[in-house]
Amino acid sequence: MTGVVASAAALTAEAAQGTGRIPVADSSAVSCNKISVRFVSERRSTTALEDVSLKLEQGSFLSLLGPSGCGKSTLLRVVADLIPPSAGSVSVLGGTAEQARINRKLGFVFQDPALLPWRTALENVTLPLEVGGRRTLPQGAPTPRELLKLVGLDGWENTYPHELSGGMRQRVSIARALVSGPKILLMDEPFGALDEITRDRLNEELLRIWQETSTTILFVTHSIYEAVFLGQKVMVMAANPGRVRDIVAIDLPRQRQLTMRETETFMKIAAHMRELLGAH
C-alpha cells in the first residue's frame, strides 16, 4: 500500500530505545514507528496511544477517524512536537518533529478558530509572522491577503471576527495556519462545531485548497462521511488504548463533489468504515 503504510523503517539504536527524537532516514512527510503515549499522574496511568505506525507521503491527505478517546488528537500533537512520545519514533520531513516545528514546516488548525477579537481578518492572518519574529514571507509564499482570497474571503480583509460567521472565522484560521508556508497542515476536527451546510461547503473548499497548495494534510474527524469524502486514505482508530484498526485506501477520483456521497461506491466505503468502528 502506498501513501500510508505501517512503517518498517530501520531505527538507530537510540531511537529504538524509545527516545522519539532521532530522525529516521525517510523522504516521506510523516513517518511514525510504534508510537506510544502514556500520561501518568499520582492517581493513574493512561495509555492514549499504543504501537501506532504510519507513513504519509508528501502532498497526500490522510483522514484520522475514530471514537472519542482513541488518541487522534494526541497523534496530531506528537507530530506537531507538542507532546513527546513515551516510546517509538517520529520523523517529519526527514528530520525530527522539533526541527519541523522550529522551521515552521507545520501548520495547525484547531476546532476553535481562536481569533483575536480586536484584530481584523487580515491582521489575524499576519499574527504568526509577528509573534514568531519572521516578518518576511518564505520565498514564493502567498501573502496574507492572497491567502484570504484562497480561502474565499476576498473583500473581507478588514472585518472583525464578530462580523464573520462561524464558517468564515474558520476560513481565517486556515489562512493563518498557511501563512508561514507549511509543508504539513494538521487539522483537529476543524469543522466539528459548524452546521451541516457550512461544513459541506468547507469540505469542498478544503479539497480545493489542498490541490492548489499541494500541502500534506492530516485531518481528524468523528464523521465517517467527512473522512471518506476528504481523505485519499482513512486511518480508522480504536480506543482503550488508542491504536490503529485499519488503514483504508479510498477508491474515489481526486476531484470530488458532494454528490459522490450518494453513489453506491461511496456508500459501500462508508459502510466498511462503520463496520471497522464497531469491531472489537
PDB file of C-alpha atoms in Angstrom, residues 65-67 224 234-239 243-250 268-280:
ATOM      1  CA  LEU A  65     -11.315   8.552  12.088  1.00  0.00           C
ATOM      2  CA  GLY A  66     -12.304   7.071  15.408  1.00  0.00           C
ATOM      3  CA  PRO A  67     -14.351   7.446  18.598  1.00  0.00           C
ATOM      4  CA  ILE A 224     -17.485   8.831   8.575  1.00  0.00           C
ATOM      5  CA  VAL A 234      -8.567   6.851   6.136  1.00  0.00           C
ATOM      6  CA  MET A 235      -6.837   5.564   9.246  1.00  0.00           C
ATOM      7  CA  VAL A 236      -9.506   4.029  11.460  1.00  0.00           C
ATOM      8  CA  MET A 237      -8.578   4.023  15.138  1.00  0.00           C
ATOM      9  CA  ALA A 238      -9.873   2.140  18.169  1.00  0.00           C
ATOM     10  CA  ALA A 239      -9.870   3.294  21.778  1.00  0.00           C
ATOM     11  CA  ARG A 243      -4.459   2.073  18.273  1.00  0.00           C
ATOM     12  CA  VAL A 244      -4.753   1.586  14.514  1.00  0.00           C
ATOM     13  CA  ARG A 245      -7.688  -0.584  13.500  1.00  0.00           C
ATOM     14  CA  ASP A 246      -7.021  -0.362   9.770  1.00  0.00           C
ATOM     15  CA  ILE A 247      -5.797   1.952   7.026  1.00  0.00           C
ATOM     16  CA  VAL A 248      -8.167   2.047   4.060  1.00  0.00           C
ATOM     17  CA  ALA A 249      -7.415   3.451   0.606  1.00  0.00           C
ATOM     18  CA  ILE A 250     -10.367   5.474  -0.707  1.00  0.00           C
ATOM     19  CA  LYS A 268     -20.031   0.843   0.410  1.00  0.00           C
ATOM     20  CA  ILE A 269     -16.840   2.514   1.649  1.00  0.00           C
ATOM     21  CA  ALA A 270     -18.786   4.291   4.409  1.00  0.00           C
ATOM     22  CA  ALA A 271     -20.430   1.011   5.434  1.00  0.00           C
ATOM     23  CA  HIS A 272     -16.998  -0.628   5.675  1.00  0.00           C
ATOM     24  CA  MET A 273     -15.819   2.214   7.912  1.00  0.00           C
ATOM     25  CA  ARG A 274     -18.845   1.725  10.146  1.00  0.00           C
ATOM     26  CA  GLU A 275     -18.049  -1.968  10.456  1.00  0.00           C
ATOM     27  CA  LEU A 276     -14.459  -1.205  11.408  1.00  0.00           C
ATOM     28  CA  LEU A 277     -15.575   1.285  14.049  1.00  0.00           C
ATOM     29  CA  GLY A 278     -17.936  -1.303  15.505  1.00  0.00           C
ATOM     30  CA  ALA A 279     -15.320  -4.071  15.626  1.00  0.00           C
ATOM     31  CA  HIS A 280     -13.947  -5.161  18.996  1.00  0.00           C
TER      32      HIS A 280
END
